JSON list of C-alpha atoms in Angstrom, two decimals:
[
{"chain": "F", "resi": 296, "resn": "GLU", "atom": "CA", "xyz": [92.19, 151.25, 139.08]},
{"chain": "F", "resi": 297, "resn": "VAL", "atom": "CA", "xyz": [94.15, 151.58, 142.28]},
{"chain": "F", "resi": 298, "resn": "GLY", "atom": "CA", "xyz": [96.79, 148.91, 142.73]},
{"chain": "F", "resi": 299, "resn": "ASP", "atom": "CA", "xyz": [97.19, 146.88, 145.92]},
{"chain": "F", "resi": 300, "resn": "ASP", "atom": "CA", "xyz": [100.94, 147.51, 145.93]},
{"chain": "F", "resi": 301, "resn": "ARG", "atom": "CA", "xyz": [100.36, 150.98, 147.35]},
{"chain": "F", "resi": 302, "resn": "ARG", "atom": "CA", "xyz": [99.54, 149.54, 150.79]},
{"chain": "F", "resi": 303, "resn": "ASN", "atom": "CA", "xyz": [102.12, 149.54, 153.52]},
{"chain": "F", "resi": 304, "resn": "ALA", "atom": "CA", "xyz": [101.82, 147.22, 156.52]},
{"chain": "F", "resi": 305, "resn": "ASP", "atom": "CA", "xyz": [103.36, 149.89, 158.71]},
{"chain": "F", "resi": 306, "resn": "ASP", "atom": "CA", "xyz": [100.26, 152.04, 158.16]},
{"chain": "F", "resi": 307, "resn": "VAL", "atom": "CA", "xyz": [98.19, 149.44, 160.00]},
{"chain": "F", "resi": 308, "resn": "PHE", "atom": "CA", "xyz": [100.46, 148.93, 162.96]},
{"chain": "F", "resi": 309, "resn": "HIS", "atom": "CA", "xyz": [101.80, 152.49, 163.19]},
{"chain": "F", "resi": 310, "resn": "PRO", "atom": "CA", "xyz": [98.91, 154.89, 162.47]},
{"chain": "F", "resi": 311, "resn": "ARG", "atom": "CA", "xyz": [99.56, 158.43, 161.37]},
{"chain": "F", "resi": 312, "resn": "ILE", "atom": "CA", "xyz": [98.53, 161.07, 163.89]},
{"chain": "F", "resi": 313, "resn": "SER", "atom": "CA", "xyz": [96.82, 164.43, 163.62]},
{"chain": "F", "resi": 314, "resn": "ALA", "atom": "CA", "xyz": [96.35, 166.93, 166.44]},
{"chain": "F", "resi": 315, "resn": "THR", "atom": "CA", "xyz": [93.74, 168.86, 164.41]},
{"chain": "F", "resi": 316, "resn": "PRO", "atom": "CA", "xyz": [90.49, 167.89, 162.64]},
{"chain": "F", "resi": 317, "resn": "ASN", "atom": "CA", "xyz": [91.95, 169.18, 159.35]},
{"chain": "F", "resi": 318, "resn": "PHE", "atom": "CA", "xyz": [94.66, 167.34, 157.46]},
{"chain": "F", "resi": 319, "resn": "GLU", "atom": "CA", "xyz": [95.71, 166.22, 153.98]},
{"chain": "F", "resi": 320, "resn": "LEU", "atom": "CA", "xyz": [95.92, 162.74, 152.48]},
{"chain": "F", "resi": 321, "resn": "VAL", "atom": "CA", "xyz": [98.79, 162.37, 150.03]},
{"chain": "F", "resi": 322, "resn": "TYR", "atom": "CA", "xyz": [98.19, 159.70, 147.40]},
{"chain": "F", "resi": 323, "resn": "ASP", "atom": "CA", "xyz": [99.43, 158.17, 144.14]},
{"chain": "F", "resi": 324, "resn": "LEU", "atom": "CA", "xyz": [97.30, 156.94, 141.23]},
{"chain": "F", "resi": 325, "resn": "PHE", "atom": "CA", "xyz": [97.97, 153.60, 139.54]},
{"chain": "F", "resi": 326, "resn": "GLY", "atom": "CA", "xyz": [96.63, 152.27, 136.25]},
{"chain": "F", "resi": 327, "resn": "VAL", "atom": "CA", "xyz": [95.31, 155.66, 135.08]},
{"chain": "F", "resi": 328, "resn": "ARG", "atom": "CA", "xyz": [96.20, 156.49, 131.47]},
{"chain": "F", "resi": 329, "resn": "ARG", "atom": "CA", "xyz": [97.81, 159.78, 130.62]},
{"chain": "F", "resi": 330, "resn": "GLY", "atom": "CA", "xyz": [95.14, 162.44, 130.00]},
{"chain": "F", "resi": 331, "resn": "GLU", "atom": "CA", "xyz": [92.35, 160.19, 131.21]},
{"chain": "F", "resi": 332, "resn": "GLN", "atom": "CA", "xyz": [89.62, 161.74, 133.37]},
{"chain": "F", "resi": 333, "resn": "SER", "atom": "CA", "xyz": [89.25, 160.03, 136.70]},
{"chain": "F", "resi": 334, "resn": "GLN", "atom": "CA", "xyz": [87.31, 160.57, 139.89]},
{"chain": "F", "resi": 335, "resn": "VAL", "atom": "CA", "xyz": [89.07, 159.86, 143.17]},
{"chain": "F", "resi": 336, "resn": "ASP", "atom": "CA", "xyz": [86.60, 158.85, 145.92]},
{"chain": "F", "resi": 337, "resn": "LEU", "atom": "CA", "xyz": [87.39, 158.66, 149.60]},
{"chain": "F", "resi": 338, "resn": "TRP", "atom": "CA", "xyz": [85.88, 156.19, 152.08]},
{"chain": "F", "resi": 339, "resn": "PHE", "atom": "CA", "xyz": [86.40, 155.96, 155.82]},
{"chain": "F", "resi": 340, "resn": "THR", "atom": "CA", "xyz": [85.77, 153.61, 158.72]},
{"chain": "F", "resi": 341, "resn": "LYS", "atom": "CA", "xyz": [85.61, 154.33, 162.46]},
{"chain": "F", "resi": 342, "resn": "ASP", "atom": "CA", "xyz": [85.02, 150.77, 163.63]},
{"chain": "F", "resi": 343, "resn": "ARG", "atom": "CA", "xyz": [88.22, 149.12, 162.33]},
{"chain": "F", "resi": 344, "resn": "GLY", "atom": "CA", "xyz": [86.80, 148.12, 158.97]},
{"chain": "F", "resi": 345, "resn": "ARG", "atom": "CA", "xyz": [83.48, 146.58, 160.01]},
{"chain": "F", "resi": 346, "resn": "THR", "atom": "CA", "xyz": [81.52, 149.32, 158.21]},
{"chain": "F", "resi": 347, "resn": "TRP", "atom": "CA", "xyz": [82.51, 151.96, 155.67]},
{"chain": "F", "resi": 348, "resn": "GLU", "atom": "CA", "xyz": [81.09, 155.39, 154.82]},
{"chain": "F", "resi": 349, "resn": "TYR", "atom": "CA", "xyz": [81.54, 157.56, 151.77]},
{"chain": "F", "resi": 350, "resn": "TYR", "atom": "CA", "xyz": [83.39, 160.80, 152.53]},
{"chain": "F", "resi": 351, "resn": "GLY", "atom": "CA", "xyz": [83.39, 162.46, 149.11]},
{"chain": "F", "resi": 352, "resn": "TYR", "atom": "CA", "xyz": [85.61, 162.92, 146.07]},
{"chain": "F", "resi": 353, "resn": "ASP", "atom": "CA", "xyz": [88.75, 164.93, 145.43]},
{"chain": "F", "resi": 354, "resn": "ARG", "atom": "CA", "xyz": [87.47, 167.84, 143.36]},
{"chain": "F", "resi": 355, "resn": "ASN", "atom": "CA", "xyz": [90.66, 168.45, 141.40]},
{"chain": "F", "resi": 356, "resn": "GLY", "atom": "CA", "xyz": [91.67, 164.78, 141.20]},
{"chain": "F", "resi": 357, "resn": "ARG", "atom": "CA", "xyz": [95.23, 165.53, 142.22]},
{"chain": "F", "resi": 358, "resn": "SER", "atom": "CA", "xyz": [97.10, 164.73, 145.41]},
{"chain": "F", "resi": 359, "resn": "PRO", "atom": "CA", "xyz": [96.84, 165.82, 148.18]},
{"chain": "F", "resi": 360, "resn": "MET", "atom": "CA", "xyz": [93.17, 165.65, 149.24]},
{"chain": "F", "resi": 361, "resn": "GLU", "atom": "CA", "xyz": [92.00, 167.85, 152.08]},
{"chain": "F", "resi": 362, "resn": "VAL", "atom": "CA", "xyz": [90.00, 166.12, 154.82]},
{"chain": "F", "resi": 363, "resn": "ARG", "atom": "CA", "xyz": [88.08, 167.42, 157.81]},
{"chain": "F", "resi": 364, "resn": "VAL", "atom": "CA", "xyz": [86.58, 165.16, 160.49]},
{"chain": "F", "resi": 365, "resn": "ASN", "atom": "CA", "xyz": [84.01, 166.04, 163.12]},
{"chain": "F", "resi": 366, "resn": "SER", "atom": "CA", "xyz": [85.18, 163.89, 166.00]},
{"chain": "F", "resi": 367, "resn": "GLU", "atom": "CA", "xyz": [88.29, 162.39, 167.51]},
{"chain": "F", "resi": 368, "resn": "GLY", "atom": "CA", "xyz": [89.23, 158.75, 167.25]},
{"chain": "F", "resi": 369, "resn": "LEU", "atom": "CA", "xyz": [90.89, 156.15, 165.03]},
{"chain": "F", "resi": 370, "resn": "TYR", "atom": "CA", "xyz": [90.00, 156.45, 161.33]},
{"chain": "F", "resi": 371, "resn": "GLY", "atom": "CA", "xyz": [90.77, 154.17, 158.42]},
{"chain": "F", "resi": 372, "resn": "PHE", "atom": "CA", "xyz": [90.83, 155.80, 154.97]},
{"chain": "F", "resi": 373, "resn": "LEU", "atom": "CA", "xyz": [90.61, 154.16, 151.53]},
{"chain": "F", "resi": 374, "resn": "LEU", "atom": "CA", "xyz": [90.64, 155.67, 148.03]},
{"chain": "F", "resi": 375, "resn": "THR", "atom": "CA", "xyz": [88.93, 154.25, 144.96]},
{"chain": "F", "resi": 376, "resn": "VAL", "atom": "CA", "xyz": [89.24, 155.56, 141.39]},
{"chain": "F", "resi": 377, "resn": "ASP", "atom": "CA", "xyz": [86.52, 155.72, 138.71]},
{"chain": "F", "resi": 378, "resn": "THR", "atom": "CA", "xyz": [87.95, 156.24, 135.20]},
{"chain": "F", "resi": 379, "resn": "GLY", "atom": "CA", "xyz": [84.59, 155.99, 133.43]},
{"chain": "F", "resi": 380, "resn": "ARG", "atom": "CA", "xyz": [85.65, 152.98, 131.36]},
{"chain": "F", "resi": 381, "resn": "GLY", "atom": "CA", "xyz": [82.49, 151.12, 132.32]},
{"chain": "F", "resi": 382, "resn": "ARG", "atom": "CA", "xyz": [84.10, 149.27, 135.18]},
{"chain": "F", "resi": 383, "resn": "ALA", "atom": "CA", "xyz": [82.97, 150.82, 138.45]},
{"chain": "F", "resi": 384, "resn": "PRO", "atom": "CA", "xyz": [85.42, 150.61, 141.35]},
{"chain": "F", "resi": 385, "resn": "LEU", "atom": "CA", "xyz": [84.51, 148.24, 144.13]},
{"chain": "F", "resi": 386, "resn": "ARG", "atom": "CA", "xyz": [83.34, 150.02, 147.26]},
{"chain": "F", "resi": 387, "resn": "PRO", "atom": "CA", "xyz": [84.92, 148.76, 150.47]},
{"chain": "F", "resi": 388, "resn": "VAL", "atom": "CA", "xyz": [83.04, 146.09, 152.41]},
{"chain": "F", "resi": 389, "resn": "ALA", "atom": "CA", "xyz": [83.37, 144.68, 155.91]},
{"chain": "F", "resi": 390, "resn": "GLY", "atom": "CA", "xyz": [86.92, 143.49, 156.48]},
{"chain": "F", "resi": 391, "resn": "THR", "atom": "CA", "xyz": [88.51, 145.65, 153.77]},
{"chain": "F", "resi": 392, "resn": "GLU", "atom": "CA", "xyz": [91.86, 147.02, 154.91]},
{"chain": "F", "resi": 393, "resn": "PRO", "atom": "CA", "xyz": [92.29, 150.79, 154.63]},
{"chain": "F", "resi": 394, "resn": "ASP", "atom": "CA", "xyz": [95.14, 152.51, 152.85]},
{"chain": "F", "resi": 395, "resn": "VAL", "atom": "CA", "xyz": [96.08, 154.24, 156.09]},
{"chain": "F", "resi": 396, "resn": "TRP", "atom": "CA", "xyz": [95.03, 154.54, 159.73]},
{"chain": "F", "resi": 397, "resn": "VAL", "atom": "CA", "xyz": [94.92, 157.98, 161.31]},
{"chain": "F", "resi": 398, "resn": "ILE", "atom": "CA", "xyz": [94.52, 158.81, 164.99]},
{"chain": "F", "resi": 399, "resn": "VAL", "atom": "CA", "xyz": [92.82, 162.19, 165.32]},
{"chain": "F", "resi": 400, "resn": "ASP", "atom": "CA", "xyz": [93.11, 163.72, 168.78]},
{"chain": "F", "resi": 401, "resn": "TRP", "atom": "CA", "xyz": [93.07, 167.42, 169.58]},
{"chain": "F", "resi": 402, "resn": "THR", "atom": "CA", "xyz": [92.05, 167.23, 173.26]},
{"chain": "F", "resi": 403, "resn": "LYS", "atom": "CA", "xyz": [94.55, 167.17, 176.11]},
{"chain": "F", "resi": 404, "resn": "PRO", "atom": "CA", "xyz": [94.49, 164.11, 178.37]},
{"chain": "F", "resi": 405, "resn": "SER", "atom": "CA", "xyz": [93.00, 164.31, 181.85]},
{"chain": "F", "resi": 406, "resn": "ALA", "atom": "CA", "xyz": [95.53, 164.37, 184.68]},
{"chain": "F", "resi": 407, "resn": "ARG", "atom": "CA", "xyz": [94.99, 164.47, 188.43]},
{"chain": "F", "resi": 408, "resn": "ILE", "atom": "CA", "xyz": [97.05, 163.58, 191.47]},
{"chain": "F", "resi": 409, "resn": "ASN", "atom": "CA", "xyz": [94.58, 162.01, 193.90]},
{"chain": "F", "resi": 410, "resn": "ARG", "atom": "CA", "xyz": [96.67, 161.44, 197.00]},
{"chain": "F", "resi": 411, "resn": "ILE", "atom": "CA", "xyz": [100.17, 161.85, 198.38]},
{"chain": "F", "resi": 412, "resn": "GLN", "atom": "CA", "xyz": [101.21, 159.69, 201.30]},
{"chain": "F", "resi": 413, "resn": "LEU", "atom": "CA", "xyz": [104.31, 161.01, 203.05]},
{"chain": "F", "resi": 414, "resn": "PRO", "atom": "CA", "xyz": [106.83, 158.85, 204.93]},
{"chain": "F", "resi": 415, "resn": "ASP", "atom": "CA", "xyz": [105.70, 157.80, 208.39]},
{"chain": "F", "resi": 416, "resn": "GLY", "atom": "CA", "xyz": [108.51, 158.91, 210.69]},
{"chain": "F", "resi": 417, "resn": "LEU", "atom": "CA", "xyz": [111.63, 156.75, 210.46]},
{"chain": "F", "resi": 418, "resn": "ARG", "atom": "CA", "xyz": [109.75, 153.63, 209.40]},
{"chain": "F", "resi": 419, "resn": "SER", "atom": "CA", "xyz": [109.57, 154.57, 205.73]},
{"chain": "F", "resi": 420, "resn": "SER", "atom": "CA", "xyz": [111.63, 156.50, 203.22]},
{"chain": "F", "resi": 421, "resn": "GLU", "atom": "CA", "xyz": [109.05, 156.44, 200.41]},
{"chain": "F", "resi": 422, "resn": "VAL", "atom": "CA", "xyz": [106.44, 158.93, 199.24]},
{"chain": "F", "resi": 423, "resn": "ALA", "atom": "CA", "xyz": [103.46, 157.21, 197.60]},
{"chain": "F", "resi": 424, "resn": "ILE", "atom": "CA", "xyz": [102.03, 159.26, 194.73]},
{"chain": "F", "resi": 425, "resn": "GLU", "atom": "CA", "xyz": [98.61, 158.19, 193.41]},
{"chain": "F", "resi": 426, "resn": "TRP", "atom": "CA", "xyz": [97.08, 159.64, 190.25]},
{"chain": "F", "resi": 427, "resn": "SER", "atom": "CA", "xyz": [94.47, 159.11, 187.54]},
{"chain": "F", "resi": 428, "resn": "ALA", "atom": "CA", "xyz": [95.12, 159.79, 183.84]},
{"chain": "F", "resi": 429, "resn": "SER", "atom": "CA", "xyz": [93.12, 159.10, 180.69]},
{"chain": "F", "resi": 430, "resn": "ASP", "atom": "CA", "xyz": [92.63, 160.37, 177.16]},
{"chain": "F", "resi": 431, "resn": "SER", "atom": "CA", "xyz": [89.84, 160.42, 174.59]},
{"chain": "F", "resi": 432, "resn": "GLY", "atom": "CA", "xyz": [92.30, 158.94, 172.11]},
{"chain": "F", "resi": 433, "resn": "LEU", "atom": "CA", "xyz": [95.39, 157.04, 173.13]},
{"chain": "F", "resi": 434, "resn": "LEU", "atom": "CA", "xyz": [98.00, 157.83, 175.74]},
{"chain": "F", "resi": 435, "resn": "ALA", "atom": "CA", "xyz": [101.66, 157.54, 174.83]},
{"chain": "F", "resi": 436, "resn": "GLU", "atom": "CA", "xyz": [103.38, 154.24, 175.63]},
{"chain": "F", "resi": 437, "resn": "ASN", "atom": "CA", "xyz": [104.92, 155.55, 178.86]},
{"chain": "F", "resi": 438, "resn": "PRO", "atom": "CA", "xyz": [102.98, 158.78, 179.34]},
{"chain": "F", "resi": 439, "resn": "ILE", "atom": "CA", "xyz": [103.70, 159.78, 182.95]},
{"chain": "F", "resi": 440, "resn": "THR", "atom": "CA", "xyz": [106.31, 162.24, 184.25]},
{"chain": "F", "resi": 441, "resn": "LEU", "atom": "CA", "xyz": [106.52, 163.23, 187.93]},
{"chain": "F", "resi": 442, "resn": "SER", "atom": "CA", "xyz": [108.54, 166.07, 189.41]},
{"chain": "F", "resi": 443, "resn": "TYR", "atom": "CA", "xyz": [108.70, 168.16, 192.59]},
{"chain": "F", "resi": 444, "resn": "SER", "atom": "CA", "xyz": [109.52, 171.68, 193.74]},
{"chain": "F", "resi": 445, "resn": "ASP", "atom": "CA", "xyz": [109.28, 173.96, 196.75]},
{"chain": "F", "resi": 446, "resn": "SER", "atom": "CA", "xyz": [107.18, 176.37, 194.65]},
{"chain": "F", "resi": 447, "resn": "PRO", "atom": "CA", "xyz": [104.03, 175.84, 192.55]},
{"chain": "F", "resi": 448, "resn": "ASN", "atom": "CA", "xyz": [105.82, 177.53, 189.65]},
{"chain": "F", "resi": 449, "resn": "GLY", "atom": "CA", "xyz": [109.01, 175.49, 189.80]},
{"chain": "F", "resi": 450, "resn": "PRO", "atom": "CA", "xyz": [111.81, 175.03, 188.96]},
{"chain": "F", "resi": 451, "resn": "TRP", "atom": "CA", "xyz": [111.02, 171.31, 188.94]},
{"chain": "F", "resi": 452, "resn": "ALA", "atom": "CA", "xyz": [113.29, 168.43, 189.87]},
{"chain": "F", "resi": 453, "resn": "SER", "atom": "CA", "xyz": [112.65, 165.00, 188.42]},
{"chain": "F", "resi": 454, "resn": "ILE", "atom": "CA", "xyz": [111.03, 162.18, 190.38]},
{"chain": "F", "resi": 455, "resn": "ALA", "atom": "CA", "xyz": [110.39, 159.82, 187.44]},
{"chain": "F", "resi": 456, "resn": "ASP", "atom": "CA", "xyz": [110.33, 160.32, 183.66]},
{"chain": "F", "resi": 457, "resn": "GLY", "atom": "CA", "xyz": [108.44, 158.30, 181.06]},
{"chain": "F", "resi": 458, "resn": "ILE", "atom": "CA", "xyz": [106.81, 155.72, 183.32]},
{"chain": "F", "resi": 459, "resn": "SER", "atom": "CA", "xyz": [103.70, 153.62, 182.72]},
{"chain": "F", "resi": 460, "resn": "ASN", "atom": "CA", "xyz": [100.21, 154.75, 183.69]},
{"chain": "F", "resi": 461, "resn": "SER", "atom": "CA", "xyz": [100.04, 152.42, 186.69]},
{"chain": "F", "resi": 462, "resn": "GLY", "atom": "CA", "xyz": [98.23, 154.94, 188.89]},
{"chain": "F", "resi": 463, "resn": "ILE", "atom": "CA", "xyz": [100.83, 154.85, 191.68]},
{"chain": "F", "resi": 464, "resn": "HIS", "atom": "CA", "xyz": [104.54, 155.51, 192.08]},
{"chain": "F", "resi": 465, "resn": "TYR", "atom": "CA", "xyz": [106.71, 154.99, 195.16]},
{"chain": "F", "resi": 466, "resn": "TRP", "atom": "CA", "xyz": [109.29, 157.74, 195.37]},
{"chain": "F", "resi": 467, "resn": "ARG", "atom": "CA", "xyz": [112.26, 156.72, 197.49]},
{"chain": "F", "resi": 468, "resn": "ILE", "atom": "CA", "xyz": [113.59, 159.77, 199.32]},
{"chain": "F", "resi": 469, "resn": "ARG", "atom": "CA", "xyz": [117.38, 160.12, 199.15]},
{"chain": "F", "resi": 470, "resn": "SER", "atom": "CA", "xyz": [117.64, 163.63, 200.60]},
{"chain": "F", "resi": 471, "resn": "GLU", "atom": "CA", "xyz": [115.63, 165.93, 202.84]},
{"chain": "F", "resi": 472, "resn": "LEU", "atom": "CA", "xyz": [112.42, 167.21, 201.32]},
{"chain": "F", "resi": 473, "resn": "PRO", "atom": "CA", "xyz": [111.73, 170.95, 201.15]},
{"chain": "F", "resi": 474, "resn": "ARG", "atom": "CA", "xyz": [109.54, 172.42, 203.88]},
{"chain": "F", "resi": 475, "resn": "GLU", "atom": "CA", "xyz": [106.87, 173.11, 201.28]},
{"chain": "F", "resi": 476, "resn": "LEU", "atom": "CA", "xyz": [106.44, 170.32, 198.74]},
{"chain": "F", "resi": 477, "resn": "PHE", "atom": "CA", "xyz": [104.64, 170.60, 195.40]},
{"chain": "F", "resi": 478, "resn": "ILE", "atom": "CA", "xyz": [104.37, 167.57, 193.11]},
{"chain": "F", "resi": 479, "resn": "ARG", "atom": "CA", "xyz": [103.59, 167.90, 189.40]},
{"chain": "F", "resi": 480, "resn": "LEU", "atom": "CA", "xyz": [102.03, 165.22, 187.18]},
{"chain": "F", "resi": 481, "resn": "GLU", "atom": "CA", "xyz": [102.46, 165.42, 183.38]},
{"chain": "F", "resi": 482, "resn": "VAL", "atom": "CA", "xyz": [100.48, 163.15, 181.04]},
{"chain": "F", "resi": 483, "resn": "GLN", "atom": "CA", "xyz": [101.16, 162.88, 177.29]},
{"chain": "F", "resi": 484, "resn": "ASP", "atom": "CA", "xyz": [99.07, 161.28, 174.56]},
{"chain": "F", "resi": 485, "resn": "VAL", "atom": "CA", "xyz": [100.32, 159.79, 171.28]},
{"chain": "F", "resi": 486, "resn": "VAL", "atom": "CA", "xyz": [99.69, 163.03, 169.39]},
{"chain": "F", "resi": 487, "resn": "GLY", "atom": "CA", "xyz": [101.84, 165.04, 171.80]},
{"chain": "F", "resi": 488, "resn": "ASN", "atom": "CA", "xyz": [99.11, 166.80, 173.78]},
{"chain": "F", "resi": 489, "resn": "VAL", "atom": "CA", "xyz": [100.26, 167.26, 177.38]},
{"chain": "F", "resi": 490, "resn": "ALA", "atom": "CA", "xyz": [98.17, 167.85, 180.50]},
{"chain": "F", "resi": 491, "resn": "THR", "atom": "CA", "xyz": [99.59, 168.82, 183.90]},
{"chain": "F", "resi": 492, "resn": "HIS", "atom": "CA", "xyz": [98.33, 168.85, 187.46]},
{"chain": "F", "resi": 493, "resn": "VAL", "atom": "CA", "xyz": [100.14, 170.26, 190.50]},
{"chain": "F", "resi": 494, "resn": "TYR", "atom": "CA", "xyz": [99.41, 168.91, 193.96]},
{"chain": "F", "resi": 495, "resn": "ASN", "atom": "CA", "xyz": [99.72, 171.94, 196.22]},
{"chain": "F", "resi": 496, "resn": "GLY", "atom": "CA", "xyz": [101.40, 172.65, 199.48]},
{"chain": "F", "resi": 497, "resn": "LEU", "atom": "CA", "xyz": [102.48, 169.43, 201.12]},
{"chain": "F", "resi": 498, "resn": "GLY", "atom": "CA", "xyz": [104.66, 169.92, 204.14]},
{"chain": "F", "resi": 499, "resn": "GLY", "atom": "CA", "xyz": [107.70, 167.73, 203.98]},
{"chain": "F", "resi": 500, "resn": "PRO", "atom": "CA", "xyz": [108.91, 165.73, 206.98]},
{"chain": "F", "resi": 501, "resn": "ARG", "atom": "CA", "xyz": [110.35, 168.14, 209.53]},
{"chain": "F", "resi": 502, "resn": "SER", "atom": "CA", "xyz": [110.60, 168.78, 213.27]},
{"chain": "F", "resi": 503, "resn": "ARG", "atom": "CA", "xyz": [109.52, 171.68, 215.47]},
{"chain": "F", "resi": 504, "resn": "ILE", "atom": "CA", "xyz": [110.54, 172.71, 218.99]},
{"chain": "F", "resi": 505, "resn": "VAL", "atom": "CA", "xyz": [107.45, 172.81, 221.18]},
{"chain": "F", "resi": 506, "resn": "ASP", "atom": "CA", "xyz": [108.86, 173.28, 224.70]},
{"chain": "F", "resi": 507, "resn": "VAL", "atom": "CA", "xyz": [111.94, 173.92, 226.85]},
{"chain": "F", "resi": 508, "resn": "ARG", "atom": "CA", "xyz": [112.60, 171.88, 229.99]},
{"chain": "F", "resi": 509, "resn": "PRO", "atom": "CA", "xyz": [115.30, 172.94, 232.45]},
{"chain": "F", "resi": 510, "resn": "LEU", "atom": "CA", "xyz": [117.63, 170.31, 233.82]},
{"chain": "F", "resi": 511, "resn": "ARG", "atom": "CA", "xyz": [118.36, 169.98, 237.52]}
]
């Protein structure tokens, strides 16, 4: 049998993460007698424990067990052990808590700057930066980093680091902007995948001589 003491509350609230569809589950066996044959079966849920599916068994019966999933998302995994003593292990039912939660996400987030609104003459000193960002899995807690440069290839100077995905940021200008302004958006998900988008070729606030008038 597999004892309940193996479960850790942190597994529920702080899922493990995998940036690939292939990973290993490390496990311990409890209540198995020395030399006893046992079959370790793996179950999984993709709907937070409402339904469970059978994945398969660990062929060598020794930790770790290799797993491959076909899609991204939040998985719950649970092991049961059959020792052949005539007492079949209970299969998980609706509401059963998994041994561990795993977020599987190998796709970069989407990131796009939608609009840049430059200061209007002397009446404003803020640049409004509007963006959209999403992910097939979960974004990091504060996934947004904004920076600027006078070249599309950098080097980049910071506007804001580690801010929430609010969709808009007001950048208060404290010095003169470059004549050519490029703004870069970086979006990070919980696995560490990062997507970037560069908004090209904004002209910063500047003046231009358009005529010469003689004085009398």
